[in-house]
């Protein structure tokens, strides 16, 4: 397995991601250095917190350009939770903020109308329907439980993207795959063996 | 709609893990004991989530708590919340660096809303679990108690919870001090104190003695998760058995394969 770089930009449960990846036998390192990110073959972008703050932090450190550079050089990138949302075009948490634009979808809050009494944040294990051929879900059942904790989501109809979906009042994108770019709205590092199997699939890509 | 959750809560007091009964603590064992009697890498597969609270009655040793947290959460790939005496953003960050994914806050909810808002700005509101300890007074009315259940908060519990609904937190951990550690089941009457438009997930805690109590809690529509902190009632494979029985009932709990699925 190639070395994995977990991007540290001050937002997220880096340790959890790191220990899951190491548990699976991969060599993993935390980095906030744009040059290491730009040269990496495999990247994980974790993240917990506000979209705006996260993008500000990525831009201030030049990590946004480093991620683009790596992805253009065919690095495999996995965004987790906020990390997946950052792949999108625009985030609406805390005002509109431009995202990394690697996945052609915006990130909006669950609106009270569509929730039909369901609670926000969406917290807990929910079943995810794997899209046919989704590489992250290879070997997993067509529907498997993953742990979510979020109040914002991407709508599931995304052009040129393989979208595995979940439902919380409305369907939303639980995981995306577009070439070498991957994202999960749920936390695979917190989703017991289902999550470990998914992470192993990413590590083996 | 997410599946309902079973949460195990560990109570830590200066290096030891404790059994609490009506908030009076009894030492059960240290981290070695815990490792021997609750193999967390295994046990974690029987629960949906782990909460580790520093309930030290004397002076807290924050660094030692973090070390302990790191030890018990190693190899546990489930969500972990931690808290107890968190007074600064840096302490919250330190817990996140020691294996926690979410921060449990309690006393500050009632006397330092600004701190809660600062935490939410930094970590996101979904990262905060609001823990509320309730006790009935002589007339049977609920009151909120803070500082490890040592100090009552002025005003009715209903008012306290209505105020709390305005704070940026992600979940509510509702704990009965009267039922705590008694094994006589949850006090569902606490749920009636919530404002009608309550919108965040609710964890019911205090009083579970066996899986039937958990079933009662999980069956309540307002309840998203049930917690137990009873270290002795679920020792060995107790949590695993409780989960299996609940699924046979059948409660639609989350499922995942055994760990040997990861063998090549």
PDB file of C-alpha atoms in Angstrom, chain B residues 14 27 49 84 135 186 215 228 243-244 249 251 261:
ATOM      1  CA  UNK B  14      -8.289  10.300  38.798  1.00  0.00           C
ATOM      2  CA  UNK B  27     -14.199   2.708  42.613  1.00  0.00           C
ATOM      3  CA  UNK B  49     -20.917   4.893  20.669  1.00  0.00           C
ATOM      4  CA  UNK B  84     -15.979  16.536  32.329  1.00  0.00           C
ATOM      5  CA  UNK B 135     -33.016  15.413  40.172  1.00  0.00           C
ATOM      6  CA  UNK B 186     -34.908   5.085  32.917  1.00  0.00           C
ATOM      7  CA  UNK B 215     -35.799  -1.580  25.133  1.00  0.00           C
ATOM      8  CA  UNK B 228     -25.737   2.989  30.437  1.00  0.00           C
ATOM      9  CA  UNK B 243     -27.513  -5.833  21.795  1.00  0.00           C
ATOM     10  CA  UNK B 244     -28.336  -9.285  20.435  1.00  0.00           C
ATOM     11  CA  UNK B 249     -37.067  -8.132  19.786  1.00  0.00           C
ATOM     12  CA  UNK B 251     -35.055  -3.273  17.311  1.00  0.00           C
ATOM     13  CA  UNK B 261     -13.940  -9.845   8.005  1.00  0.00           C
TER      14      UNK B 261
END
